[in-house]
Amino acid sequence: MIDVFDMSLVDWSRGQFALTAMFHWIFVPLTLGLSFIVAFMHTIYVRSGDEAWKRITKFWMKLFGINFAIGVSTGIILEFEFGTNWSNYSWFVGDIFGAPLAIEGILAFFLESTFIAVMFFGWNKVSKRFHLAASWLTAFGANLSAVWILVANAWMQKPVGTAFNPETARNEMTNFWDVIFSDVAVNKFLHTVTSSFLLASVFVIAVSAWFLLRKREVLFAKRSTIVASVFGVIAGFATIFTGDTSARIVARQQPMKFAAMEALYEGQSHAPLVAIGAMRTDTTRQPNPRENFIFKIEIPNALSYMVFLTPSGFVPGISDLVFGNEERGLLSYDEKIERGAVAIQTLKELKRARDRGDDVTYAALLEKFKDPQWLEDYYKHFGYGYYKGRELKELIPNVKMNFYSFHIMVILGIHFLILSLIVLWLSLKNRWGDRKWLLWVALLTLPLPWIASQCGWIVAELGRQPWVVYELMPTLSAVTKLKPGAVQLTFWIFLVTFTALFIAEIRIMLSQIKKGPGGK
Amino acid sequence: MTWGKRLWGIILIKLFIMFAILRIFFFPDILKRNFDSDQERSNHVLEQITNP
């Protein structure tokens, strides 16, 4: 099966999408977090009337504006790619993606773009209160924009609230609320925005540390730091809480991703959590249990506890999921592949019956797609059918990449929280800035939240491979059959364009930071 | 605002590259371009996903 699918085409298309999404995500989290920090600073200015707070607000608003201006619309490219490179997928999910993205366009984006103009150009032109309201509405608008795209992404991770229409090959929404309030969607949104708030806090703390190291704009830097560290501590705890909930949801909803995140090959009760580890370089995407670590430090029972809130919970490993585990009620991938192939064949016969005008067969086959038992037994495994005759390892995500990305994200997240706590503690005692080495730690932390944030998305997206829509549509059936050369060309165009934008962002940001809050 | 002009320049160049070059020459909507009706599009996708 699937001989006609060219894996180099699939890989280039995936690479192109990943490149675009990762560049887009350089700009977005700073916009989400900094918008609220600016709104808080603006509020302090309006309430206190202190001109020093006005300077502070204007400086961070300027950096927010640079980031927003350079990053805005980079996400549109992803929508271009859906139509060109992922046309089967776009058709398959069309109605589900359509509704959330339309709401994003109409409500959130207009809210954000309308009030952002007032926020930037409203100084001394509109009333102080209206101006402040514009800052808050910009922050809410930016974060509201994120809701809808994350809802769409969550549906791909857990397709709920929909029914597949075999006559049109499209998924149709049956319950809007199930789609937007699925546990994956709610938690994905909360984890994404809180981690973005944390990223922005670290950004403000780090830039302020640079001013303190140079003994410039000390009042500005200390006041900025205290707002950012309060925001950072709250966001840090919220990120860890939502991250923990997220891990629990992933363990139940996408057990293969969870097993890959922990490089757990053999399932076990009292499963330990790998706190730190180094995997062997020759580890491959094989389901066979073997020793894959050069070294690891484990926390006993912690993985079972994390998932089931009891140390005796059984956490399935990669081999349990691939080969099945009757005792634990896990179907083998071979069985799922057989059932998925039946579902694909049924859909194929349905289309043939329609083409030849065989109404009786057509009606009988159509009934299957309305039968809840058949849907549960066969259609649920639809995507596995594409792997008939292929190697089982293709159904296993890249374990090393997931393991390292997950652990880097968690370790860095803890670092950001501890840093925010120390900075807040010292700021409250008016001793932040006394220890030069701590300022250097804060400054050198600057790029790390972006690394953590990108790692989070690598876990989310690479960990669910090979699925585009979980267990229903793999990447290899979602892709448009284009010439790989055409995809490679756009890949390089994007690389050059986005690199230029990234360099522009860094240069303009640095020049404005160097000028300080008094700069033009 | 000296940085403002630079920023507007970047925004305009970016939007031009995205919408006037990439969208038109490199990123057509394949299904819209190749098929006239939704019926034809669904037939095509059904063919694609059932003949792997």
Coordinates of C-alpha atoms in Angstrom, one line a residue:
Chain A
M1 CA 0.0 0.0 0.0
I2 CA 0.9 3.6 -0.5
D3 CA 3.7 2.9 -3.0
V4 CA 2.7 5.9 -5.0
F5 CA 3.4 8.2 -2.0
D6 CA 6.8 9.7 -2.3
M7 CA 8.2 10.0 1.2
S8 CA 10.7 12.7 0.2
L9 CA 7.6 14.7 -0.8
V10 CA 6.0 14.0 2.6
D11 CA 9.2 14.9 4.4
W12 CA 9.8 18.1 2.5
S13 CA 6.2 19.2 3.0
R14 CA 6.5 18.4 6.7
G15 CA 9.8 20.3 6.9
Q16 CA 8.3 23.3 5.1
F17 CA 5.4 23.4 7.4
A18 CA 7.6 23.0 10.5
L19 CA 9.9 25.7 9.3
T20 CA 7.0 28.2 8.8
A21 CA 5.3 27.3 12.1
M22 CA 8.6 27.6 14.1
F23 CA 9.5 31.0 12.6
H24 CA 5.9 32.1 13.2
W25 CA 6.2 31.0 16.8
I26 CA 9.3 33.2 17.4
F27 CA 7.0 36.2 17.3
V28 CA 3.7 35.0 18.7
P29 CA 4.5 34.2 22.3
L30 CA 6.2 37.5 22.9
T31 CA 3.1 39.3 21.5
L32 CA 0.8 37.2 23.8
G33 CA 2.8 37.9 27.0
L34 CA 4.2 41.3 26.4
S35 CA 0.7 42.7 25.6
F36 CA -0.5 42.0 29.1
I37 CA 2.7 43.2 30.7
V38 CA 2.3 46.5 28.8
A39 CA -1.3 46.7 29.9
F40 CA -0.3 46.2 33.6
M41 CA 2.3 48.9 33.3
H42 CA -0.1 51.2 31.6
T43 CA -2.6 50.7 34.4
I44 CA 0.0 51.6 37.0
Y45 CA 0.7 54.8 35.1
V46 CA -3.0 55.8 34.8
R47 CA -3.7 55.0 38.4
S48 CA -0.5 56.7 39.8
G49 CA -0.1 59.5 37.2
D50 CA 3.7 59.0 37.7
E51 CA 5.4 60.1 34.4
A52 CA 8.2 57.5 35.1
W53 CA 5.6 54.7 34.6
K54 CA 4.6 56.4 31.3
R55 CA 8.2 56.1 30.0
I56 CA 8.3 52.5 31.1
T57 CA 5.0 51.7 29.4
K58 CA 6.0 53.5 26.2
F59 CA 9.4 51.7 26.0
W60 CA 7.9 48.2 26.3
M61 CA 5.0 49.1 24.1
K62 CA 7.5 50.1 21.4
L63 CA 9.2 46.7 21.7
F64 CA 5.8 45.0 21.6
G65 CA 5.0 47.0 18.4
I66 CA 8.3 46.0 16.7
N67 CA 7.6 42.4 17.4
F68 CA 4.0 42.6 16.4
A69 CA 4.7 44.4 13.1
I70 CA 7.4 42.0 12.0
G71 CA 5.6 38.9 13.1
V72 CA 2.1 39.7 12.0
S73 CA 0.7 37.7 9.0
T74 CA 3.6 35.2 9.2
G75 CA 0.9 32.7 10.2
I76 CA -1.1 33.3 7.0
I77 CA 1.7 31.3 5.2
L78 CA 0.5 28.3 7.1
E79 CA -3.0 28.7 5.6
F80 CA -1.4 29.0 2.1
E81 CA 0.3 25.7 2.8
F82 CA -2.9 24.0 3.8
G83 CA -4.4 24.8 0.4
T84 CA -1.4 23.9 -1.7
N85 CA 0.7 21.3 0.1
W86 CA -2.0 19.6 2.3
S87 CA -5.1 19.7 0.1
N88 CA -6.4 16.3 1.1
Y89 CA -6.1 17.3 4.7
S90 CA -7.8 20.7 4.1
W91 CA -10.7 19.0 2.4
F92 CA -11.0 16.3 5.1
V93 CA -11.1 18.8 8.0
G94 CA -12.5 21.8 6.1
D95 CA -15.6 22.4 8.2
I96 CA -13.8 22.0 11.5
F97 CA -11.0 24.4 10.7
G98 CA -13.4 26.8 8.9
A99 CA -15.5 27.8 11.9
P100 CA -12.8 28.5 14.4
L101 CA -10.6 30.3 11.9
A102 CA -13.5 32.4 10.7
I103 CA -14.3 33.5 14.3
E104 CA -10.6 34.3 14.8
G105 CA -10.6 36.5 11.7
I106 CA -13.9 38.3 12.5
L107 CA -13.7 38.7 16.3
A108 CA -10.2 38.5 17.6
F109 CA -8.1 39.8 14.8
F110 CA -10.4 42.9 14.3
L111 CA -10.5 43.5 18.0
E112 CA -6.7 43.3 18.2
S113 CA -5.9 45.3 15.1
T114 CA -8.5 48.1 15.8
F115 CA -7.3 48.7 19.4
I116 CA -3.6 48.3 18.6
A117 CA -3.8 51.5 16.5
V118 CA -5.4 53.4 19.5
M119 CA -2.8 51.9 21.8
F120 CA 0.2 53.1 19.8
F121 CA -1.0 56.4 18.5
G122 CA -3.5 57.4 21.3
W123 CA -1.0 59.1 23.6
N124 CA -2.5 62.6 24.3
K125 CA -5.1 62.1 21.6
V126 CA -7.7 60.1 23.4
S127 CA -8.7 60.1 27.1
K128 CA -6.4 58.2 29.4
R129 CA -9.1 55.7 30.3
F130 CA -10.0 55.0 26.7
H131 CA -6.3 54.6 25.9
L132 CA -5.8 52.2 28.8
A133 CA -8.9 50.2 27.7
A134 CA -7.3 50.0 24.2
S135 CA -4.1 48.5 25.8
W136 CA -6.2 45.8 27.6
L137 CA -8.4 45.1 24.6
T138 CA -5.3 44.6 22.4
A139 CA -3.9 42.1 25.0
F140 CA -7.2 40.2 25.1
G141 CA -7.6 40.4 21.3
A142 CA -4.1 38.9 20.8
N143 CA -4.8 36.1 23.2
L144 CA -8.3 35.5 21.8
S145 CA -6.7 35.1 18.4
A146 CA -4.7 32.3 19.9
V147 CA -7.8 30.5 21.2
W148 CA -9.2 29.6 17.8
I149 CA -6.1 28.3 16.1
L150 CA -5.3 26.3 19.2
V151 CA -8.9 24.9 19.1
A152 CA -8.3 23.8 15.6
N153 CA -4.9 22.2 16.5
A154 CA -6.5 20.5 19.5
W155 CA -9.1 18.9 17.2
M156 CA -6.3 17.4 15.2
Q157 CA -4.9 15.9 18.4
K158 CA -8.4 14.7 19.6
P159 CA -11.1 14.8 16.9
V160 CA -14.3 15.2 18.8
G161 CA -17.7 16.9 18.1
T162 CA -17.6 15.8 14.5
A163 CA -18.9 13.1 12.2
F164 CA -17.3 11.9 9.0
N165 CA -19.4 12.2 5.9
P166 CA -18.4 9.4 3.5
E167 CA -20.3 11.0 0.6
T168 CA -18.2 14.2 0.7
A169 CA -15.0 12.9 2.4
R170 CA -15.4 15.7 4.9
N171 CA -15.7 15.9 8.6
E172 CA -18.8 17.8 9.7
M173 CA -19.2 19.5 13.0
T174 CA -21.9 17.9 15.1
N175 CA -21.3 19.8 18.4
F176 CA -19.4 23.1 18.4
W177 CA -19.1 23.1 22.2
D178 CA -17.5 19.7 22.2
V179 CA -14.9 21.0 19.8
I180 CA -14.0 24.2 21.7
F181 CA -14.3 22.8 25.2
S182 CA -12.5 19.5 24.7
D183 CA -10.0 18.8 27.5
V184 CA -7.2 19.0 24.9
A185 CA -8.3 22.4 23.6
V186 CA -8.9 24.0 27.0
N187 CA -5.6 22.8 28.4
K188 CA -3.6 23.5 25.2
F189 CA -4.8 27.1 25.2
L190 CA -4.1 27.6 28.9
H191 CA -0.6 26.0 28.7
T192 CA 0.3 27.9 25.5
V193 CA -0.8 31.4 26.9
T194 CA 0.7 30.9 30.4
S195 CA 4.0 29.7 28.9
S196 CA 3.9 32.7 26.6
F197 CA 3.4 35.0 29.6
L198 CA 6.4 33.4 31.3
L199 CA 8.4 33.9 28.1
A200 CA 7.6 37.6 28.0
S201 CA 8.4 38.0 31.7
V202 CA 11.8 36.5 31.2
F203 CA 12.3 38.8 28.2
V204 CA 11.5 41.9 30.4
I205 CA 13.6 40.7 33.3
A206 CA 16.6 39.9 31.0
V207 CA 16.5 43.3 29.1
S208 CA 16.1 45.1 32.4
A209 CA 19.1 43.2 33.7
W210 CA 21.2 44.5 30.8
F211 CA 20.3 48.1 31.8
L212 CA 21.3 47.3 35.4
L213 CA 24.6 45.8 34.4
R214 CA 25.4 49.0 32.5
K215 CA 24.0 51.1 35.4
R216 CA 21.7 52.9 33.0
E217 CA 18.0 53.7 33.7
V218 CA 18.1 52.0 37.1
L219 CA 14.6 53.1 38.2
F220 CA 13.1 52.1 34.9
A221 CA 14.9 48.7 35.0
K222 CA 13.9 48.0 38.6
R223 CA 10.3 48.9 38.1
S224 CA 10.0 46.9 34.9
T225 CA 11.6 44.0 36.7
I226 CA 9.2 44.0 39.6
V227 CA 6.1 43.9 37.2
A228 CA 7.7 41.2 35.1
S229 CA 8.8 39.0 38.1
V230 CA 5.3 39.1 39.6
F231 CA 3.8 38.2 36.3
G232 CA 6.5 35.6 35.8
V233 CA 5.9 33.9 39.2
I234 CA 2.2 33.7 38.5
A235 CA 2.7 32.5 34.9
G236 CA 5.4 30.1 36.0
F237 CA 3.2 28.3 38.5
A238 CA 0.3 28.3 36.0
T239 CA 2.6 26.9 33.3
I240 CA 3.7 24.0 35.5
F241 CA 0.2 23.3 36.6
T242 CA -1.2 23.3 33.0
G243 CA 1.8 21.3 31.9
D244 CA 1.2 18.6 34.4
T245 CA -2.5 18.5 33.4
S246 CA -1.4 18.4 29.8
A247 CA 0.9 15.4 30.4
R248 CA -2.0 13.5 32.0
I249 CA -4.3 14.2 29.1
V250 CA -1.6 13.2 26.6
A251 CA -1.0 9.9 28.5
R252 CA -4.6 9.0 28.2
Q253 CA -5.4 10.4 24.7
Q254 CA -2.1 9.8 22.9
P255 CA -0.2 7.1 24.9
M256 CA 2.4 6.6 22.1
K257 CA 3.4 10.3 22.3
F258 CA 3.6 10.0 26.1
A259 CA 5.7 6.8 25.9
A260 CA 8.0 8.6 23.4
M261 CA 8.3 11.7 25.7
E262 CA 9.7 9.4 28.4
A263 CA 11.4 6.9 26.1
L264 CA 9.4 4.2 27.9
Y265 CA 9.6 1.0 25.9
E266 CA 8.2 -1.5 28.3
G267 CA 5.0 -0.6 30.2
Q268 CA 5.0 -0.9 33.9
S269 CA 3.2 -0.2 37.1
H270 CA 5.1 1.9 39.6
A271 CA 6.7 3.5 36.5
P272 CA 9.6 5.9 37.3
L273 CA 10.0 9.3 35.8
V274 CA 13.3 10.0 34.0
A275 CA 14.4 13.3 35.5
I276 CA 17.6 13.5 33.4
G277 CA 19.0 11.1 30.9
A278 CA 21.1 10.6 27.9
M279 CA 19.9 8.2 25.2
R280 CA 22.2 6.0 23.2
T281 CA 23.1 7.4 19.8
D282 CA 22.1 4.2 18.0
T283 CA 18.6 4.3 19.4
T284 CA 16.1 3.8 16.6
R285 CA 12.4 3.9 16.1
Q286 CA 12.1 0.2 16.9
P287 CA 9.4 -1.1 19.2
N288 CA 11.6 -3.7 20.7
P289 CA 12.4 -3.2 24.4
R290 CA 16.1 -2.7 25.0
E291 CA 18.4 -0.5 27.0
N292 CA 18.3 2.9 25.3
F293 CA 20.0 5.1 27.9
I294 CA 23.7 5.7 28.5
F295 CA 22.7 7.0 31.9
K296 CA 19.5 8.2 33.6
I297 CA 18.4 9.6 36.9
E298 CA 14.9 8.4 37.8
I299 CA 12.3 9.4 40.3
P300 CA 10.6 6.2 41.5
N301 CA 6.8 5.8 40.8
A302 CA 6.6 9.4 39.6
L303 CA 5.4 8.6 36.1
S304 CA 2.6 6.4 37.3
Y305 CA 1.7 9.0 39.8
M306 CA 1.8 11.8 37.2
V307 CA -0.8 10.0 35.0
F308 CA -3.0 8.2 37.5
L309 CA -2.4 10.0 40.7
T310 CA -1.4 6.7 42.2
P311 CA 2.0 5.0 42.1
S312 CA 0.5 1.6 41.1
G313 CA -0.9 2.9 37.8
F314 CA 0.2 1.0 34.7
V315 CA 1.8 3.2 32.1
P316 CA 2.0 1.5 28.7
G317 CA 5.3 1.5 26.9
I318 CA 6.0 1.6 23.1
S319 CA 6.1 -2.2 22.8
D320 CA 2.7 -2.6 24.6
L321 CA 1.2 -0.1 22.2
V322 CA 2.7 -1.7 19.1
F323 CA 2.3 -5.3 19.9
G324 CA -0.8 -5.0 22.1
N325 CA -1.3 -6.0 25.7
E326 CA -4.4 -8.2 26.2
E327 CA -4.2 -8.0 29.9
R328 CA -4.4 -4.2 29.7
G329 CA -7.0 -4.1 26.9
L330 CA -4.6 -2.7 24.3
L331 CA -5.1 -3.6 20.7
S332 CA -2.0 -4.4 18.7
Y333 CA -1.1 -2.1 15.8
D334 CA -1.4 -5.2 13.5
E335 CA -5.1 -5.5 14.6
K336 CA -5.7 -1.8 14.2
I337 CA -4.1 -1.9 10.7
E338 CA -6.4 -4.7 9.7
R339 CA -9.5 -2.8 11.0
G340 CA -8.4 0.5 9.4
A341 CA -7.9 -1.3 6.1
V342 CA -11.5 -2.6 6.3
A343 CA -12.7 1.0 6.8
I344 CA -10.7 2.3 3.9
Q345 CA -11.9 -0.6 1.7
T346 CA -15.5 0.1 2.7
L347 CA -15.2 3.8 1.8
K348 CA -13.7 2.7 -1.6
E349 CA -16.5 0.3 -2.3
L350 CA -19.0 3.0 -1.3
K351 CA -17.6 5.3 -3.9
R352 CA -17.5 2.6 -6.6
A353 CA -21.1 1.7 -5.9
R354 CA -22.1 5.4 -6.3
D355 CA -20.1 5.7 -9.5
R356 CA -21.8 2.6 -11.1
G357 CA -25.2 3.7 -9.8
D358 CA -25.7 0.6 -7.5
D359 CA -28.1 2.2 -5.1
V360 CA -28.7 -0.9 -3.0
T361 CA -25.0 -1.6 -2.2
Y362 CA -24.4 2.2 -1.8
A363 CA -27.2 2.5 0.8
A364 CA -26.0 -0.6 2.7
L365 CA -22.4 0.7 2.9
L366 CA -23.6 4.1 3.8
E367 CA -25.4 2.7 6.8
K368 CA -22.1 1.3 8.1
F369 CA -20.8 4.9 8.5
K370 CA -23.9 5.6 10.7
D371 CA -23.6 2.6 12.8
P372 CA -21.9 3.5 16.1
Q373 CA -20.5 0.0 16.7
W374 CA -19.0 -0.2 13.2
L375 CA -17.5 3.3 13.7
E376 CA -16.0 2.2 17.0
D377 CA -14.7 -1.1 15.6
Y378 CA -13.4 0.0 12.2
Y379 CA -13.6 3.7 11.3
K380 CA -11.8 4.7 14.6
H381 CA -8.7 3.0 13.2
F382 CA -9.1 4.4 9.7
G383 CA -5.7 5.9 9.6
Y384 CA -3.9 2.7 10.5
G385 CA -5.2 1.1 7.3
Y386 CA -2.6 3.1 5.3
Y387 CA 0.2 1.1 7.0
K388 CA -0.9 -2.3 5.7
G389 CA 2.3 -3.8 4.3
R390 CA 4.5 -1.2 5.7
E391 CA 6.9 -1.4 8.6
L392 CA 5.4 -0.9 12.1
K393 CA 8.2 1.5 13.1
E394 CA 6.6 4.1 10.8
L395 CA 3.8 4.3 13.4
I396 CA 6.3 5.3 16.1
P397 CA 7.3 8.9 16.5
N398 CA 11.0 10.0 16.8
V399 CA 11.6 8.9 20.4
K400 CA 14.9 10.7 20.9
M401 CA 13.6 14.0 19.6
N402 CA 10.5 13.8 21.8
F403 CA 12.4 12.7 24.9
Y404 CA 15.0 15.5 24.7
S405 CA 12.5 18.2 23.6
F406 CA 10.2 17.3 26.5
H407 CA 12.9 17.2 29.1
I408 CA 14.6 20.4 27.9
M409 CA 11.2 22.2 28.1
V410 CA 10.5 21.0 31.6
I411 CA 14.0 21.8 32.9
L412 CA 13.9 25.2 31.4
G413 CA 10.4 25.9 32.7
I414 CA 11.6 25.1 36.2
H415 CA 14.6 27.4 35.7
F416 CA 12.3 30.3 34.6
L417 CA 10.1 29.9 37.7
I418 CA 13.0 29.8 40.1
L419 CA 14.6 32.8 38.4
S420 CA 11.3 34.7 38.6
L421 CA 11.0 33.8 42.3
I422 CA 14.6 34.9 43.1
V423 CA 14.2 38.2 41.1
L424 CA 10.9 39.0 42.8
W425 CA 12.2 38.2 46.3
L426 CA 15.3 40.4 45.8
S427 CA 13.2 43.1 44.1
L428 CA 10.9 43.3 47.1
K429 CA 13.9 43.7 49.4
N430 CA 15.3 46.3 47.0
R431 CA 18.4 44.2 46.5
W432 CA 17.9 43.2 42.8
G433 CA 20.9 44.4 41.0
D434 CA 23.3 44.0 43.9
R435 CA 24.7 40.7 42.6
K436 CA 26.3 41.1 39.2
W437 CA 26.4 37.4 38.5
L438 CA 22.6 37.1 39.0
L439 CA 22.1 39.9 36.5
W440 CA 24.3 37.9 34.1
V441 CA 22.2 34.8 34.7
A442 CA 19.0 36.8 34.0
L443 CA 20.6 38.2 30.8
L444 CA 21.9 34.9 29.5
T445 CA 18.5 33.3 30.1
L446 CA 17.0 35.7 27.4
P447 CA 17.0 33.2 24.5
L448 CA 16.0 30.1 26.6
P449 CA 12.2 30.7 26.8
W450 CA 12.1 30.5 23.0
I451 CA 14.0 27.2 23.0
A452 CA 11.6 25.9 25.7
S453 CA 8.6 27.1 23.7
Q454 CA 9.8 25.5 20.5
C455 CA 10.5 22.3 22.3
G456 CA 6.9 22.3 23.6
W457 CA 5.6 22.5 20.0
I458 CA 8.1 19.8 18.9
V459 CA 6.6 17.4 21.5
A460 CA 3.1 18.4 20.6
E461 CA 3.5 18.0 16.8
L462 CA 6.3 15.5 16.3
G463 CA 5.0 13.3 19.2
R464 CA 1.7 12.7 17.4
Q465 CA 3.4 11.6 14.2
P466 CA 2.5 9.9 11.9
W467 CA -0.9 11.5 12.4
V468 CA -2.2 14.8 11.0
V469 CA -5.6 14.0 12.4
Y470 CA -5.1 11.6 15.2
E471 CA -5.5 8.0 14.1
L472 CA -7.7 9.0 11.2
M473 CA -5.3 10.7 8.7
P474 CA -1.6 10.2 8.5
T475 CA 0.7 12.8 6.9
L476 CA 1.3 10.5 3.9
S477 CA -2.4 10.6 2.9
A478 CA -2.8 14.3 3.8
V479 CA -0.2 15.6 1.5
T480 CA -0.9 16.9 -2.0
K481 CA 1.0 15.0 -4.7
L482 CA 3.3 17.8 -5.9
K483 CA 6.8 17.6 -7.4
P484 CA 9.2 17.5 -4.4
G485 CA 11.3 20.1 -6.2
A486 CA 8.5 22.6 -6.0
V487 CA 8.2 22.1 -2.3
Q488 CA 12.0 22.3 -1.9
L489 CA 12.0 25.6 -3.7
T490 CA 9.4 27.2 -1.4
F491 CA 11.2 25.8 1.6
W492 CA 14.3 27.7 0.7
I493 CA 12.4 30.8 -0.2
F494 CA 10.8 30.7 3.3
L495 CA 14.1 30.1 4.9
V496 CA 15.6 33.1 3.3
T497 CA 12.6 35.4 3.9
F498 CA 12.0 34.4 7.5
T499 CA 15.7 34.6 8.3
A500 CA 15.7 38.1 6.9
L501 CA 12.7 39.0 9.1
F502 CA 14.3 37.4 12.1
I503 CA 17.5 39.4 11.6
A504 CA 15.4 42.6 11.1
E505 CA 13.6 41.9 14.3
I506 CA 16.8 41.4 16.3
R507 CA 18.5 44.4 14.8
I508 CA 15.6 46.8 15.4
M509 CA 14.9 45.5 18.8
L510 CA 18.6 45.8 19.8
S511 CA 18.8 49.3 18.5
Q512 CA 15.7 50.4 20.4
I513 CA 16.9 48.7 23.6
K514 CA 20.3 50.4 23.3
K515 CA 18.5 53.8 23.0
G516 CA 16.6 53.0 26.1
P517 CA 13.3 54.5 27.3
G518 CA 14.4 58.0 26.3
G519 CA 15.3 57.1 22.7
K520 CA 13.4 58.2 19.6
Chain B
M1 CA 10.2 58.1 15.0
T2 CA 13.2 56.9 12.9
W3 CA 12.4 53.3 13.6
G4 CA 8.8 53.7 12.4
K5 CA 9.8 54.2 8.8
R6 CA 12.0 51.2 8.8
L7 CA 9.3 49.1 10.3
W8 CA 6.7 50.2 7.8
G9 CA 9.2 49.4 5.0
I10 CA 9.6 45.9 6.4
I11 CA 5.9 45.4 6.8
L12 CA 5.2 46.4 3.2
I13 CA 8.0 44.4 1.7
K14 CA 6.9 41.4 3.7
L15 CA 3.2 41.7 2.7
F16 CA 4.3 42.1 -0.9
I17 CA 6.4 39.0 -0.9
M18 CA 3.7 37.0 0.8
F19 CA 0.6 38.1 -1.1
A20 CA 1.9 39.3 -4.5
I21 CA 4.6 36.6 -5.0
L22 CA 4.2 33.6 -2.8
R23 CA 0.4 33.4 -2.8
I24 CA 0.0 34.0 -6.6
F25 CA 3.0 32.1 -8.0
F26 CA 3.8 29.4 -5.4
F27 CA 0.7 28.7 -3.3
P28 CA -2.5 28.2 -5.4
D29 CA -5.4 26.5 -3.7
I30 CA -4.9 23.2 -5.5
L31 CA -8.5 21.9 -5.2
K32 CA -10.1 25.2 -6.2
R33 CA -7.7 25.6 -9.1
N34 CA -8.1 22.1 -10.5
F35 CA -11.8 21.4 -10.0
D36 CA -15.0 23.4 -10.7
S37 CA -17.4 22.0 -8.1
D38 CA -17.4 20.6 -4.6
Q39 CA -18.6 17.3 -6.0
E40 CA -15.5 17.0 -8.2
R41 CA -13.3 18.0 -5.2
S42 CA -14.8 15.4 -3.0
N43 CA -14.5 12.8 -5.7
H44 CA -10.9 13.6 -6.1
V45 CA -10.1 13.5 -2.4
L46 CA -12.1 10.2 -2.0
E47 CA -10.0 8.8 -4.8
Q48 CA -6.8 10.0 -3.1
I49 CA -7.6 8.7 0.4
T50 CA -9.0 5.3 -0.7
N51 CA -6.3 4.5 -3.2
P52 CA -3.2 4.8 -1.1

